[in-house]
Amino acid sequence: GDSVTQMEGPVTLSEEAFLTINCTYTATGYPSLFWYVQYPGEGLQLLLKATKADDKGSNKGFEATYRKETTSFHLEKGSVQVSDSAVYFCALIQGAQKLVFGQGTRLTINP
Amino acid sequence: DAGVTQSPTHLIKTRGQQVTLRCSPKSGHDTVSWYQQALGQGPQFIFQYYEEEERQRGNFPDRFSGHQFPNYSSELNVNALLLGDSALYLCASSFWGVHYGYTFGSGTRLTVV
């Protein structure tokens, strides 16, 4: 079945550092890809999405490009802030309208 | 415009008991999905309701059941609770057929002792 694999966490960075969180997926067709963010004590919020190959999703300084050739959707941000500290989930959806999530990556940004 | 509302926020139950969790979808949404998020893990799909019918089901036993009401709100019921059912239960609402419009609630934290 479909699956998503994220880089192992936790990730700890200093403020203004460059961020990359790796995500690869396995799917038989052409899924839509998402990054969700979960702040402490809250539900999931959609951060960005891409619905077809070579699409770039972006929001709040975060970016991710749908790479079909490498089945990847890595999350990047050029300069992280303390407020970016959260758990980040890569996910896909295809046909059957159920989101398939990775295991999550906990990000901590130190001032 | 209210988002997805879940109740209760926290719950403690004893093994073998039954529990009911509730979800009110975002205004206008007609589809409700339930997810289980174990500590340190990503959410796992339980099932999805549309037009008061279960449309899809994940790999969960029959102890997990649900219902959707005419006003689109939904309940998740779990019977014969096990310690392993301890998790954050998330409800997500959307428009039927729209893949990117999911709105999640803050979840119900269920602890089974």
PDB file of N, CA and C in Angstrom, chain B residues 48-57 96:
ATOM      1  N   GLN B  48     -14.114   6.936   7.410  1.00  0.00           N
ATOM      2  CA  GLN B  48     -14.641   8.175   6.862  1.00  0.00           C
ATOM      3  C   GLN B  48     -16.146   8.034   6.638  1.00  0.00           C
ATOM      4  N   TYR B  49     -16.883   9.095   6.950  1.00  0.00           N
ATOM      5  CA  TYR B  49     -18.330   9.113   6.790  1.00  0.00           C
ATOM      6  C   TYR B  49     -18.767  10.225   5.847  1.00  0.00           C
ATOM      7  N   TYR B  50     -19.704   9.861   5.000  1.00  0.00           N
ATOM      8  CA  TYR B  50     -20.328  10.817   4.089  1.00  0.00           C
ATOM      9  C   TYR B  50     -21.759  10.360   3.867  1.00  0.00           C
ATOM     10  N   GLU B  51     -22.687  11.285   3.883  1.00  0.00           N
ATOM     11  CA  GLU B  51     -24.109  10.969   3.727  1.00  0.00           C
ATOM     12  C   GLU B  51     -24.530   9.862   4.714  1.00  0.00           C
ATOM     13  N   GLU B  52     -24.026   9.977   5.919  1.00  0.00           N
ATOM     14  CA  GLU B  52     -24.405   9.099   7.036  1.00  0.00           C
ATOM     15  C   GLU B  52     -23.988   7.642   6.833  1.00  0.00           C
ATOM     16  N   GLU B  53     -23.078   7.416   5.894  1.00  0.00           N
ATOM     17  CA  GLU B  53     -22.602   6.052   5.654  1.00  0.00           C
ATOM     18  C   GLU B  53     -21.075   6.007   5.777  1.00  0.00           C
ATOM     19  N   GLU B  54     -20.572   4.891   6.273  1.00  0.00           N
ATOM     20  CA  GLU B  54     -19.134   4.667   6.292  1.00  0.00           C
ATOM     21  C   GLU B  54     -18.673   4.392   4.861  1.00  0.00           C
ATOM     22  N   ARG B  55     -17.780   5.228   4.379  1.00  0.00           N
ATOM     23  CA  ARG B  55     -17.356   5.137   2.986  1.00  0.00           C
ATOM     24  C   ARG B  55     -16.026   4.407   2.837  1.00  0.00           C
ATOM     25  N   GLN B  56     -15.170   4.546   3.818  1.00  0.00           N
ATOM     26  CA  GLN B  56     -13.876   3.875   3.784  1.00  0.00           C
ATOM     27  C   GLN B  56     -13.513   3.496   5.202  1.00  0.00           C
ATOM     28  N   ARG B  57     -12.679   2.462   5.301  1.00  0.00           N
ATOM     29  CA  ARG B  57     -12.244   2.031   6.617  1.00  0.00           C
ATOM     30  C   ARG B  57     -10.780   1.666   6.547  1.00  0.00           C
ATOM     31  N   TRP B  96     -16.825  16.383   0.352  1.00  0.00           N
ATOM     32  CA  TRP B  96     -16.683  15.093  -0.320  1.00  0.00           C
ATOM     33  C   TRP B  96     -15.984  15.281  -1.667  1.00  0.00           C
TER      34      TRP B  96
END
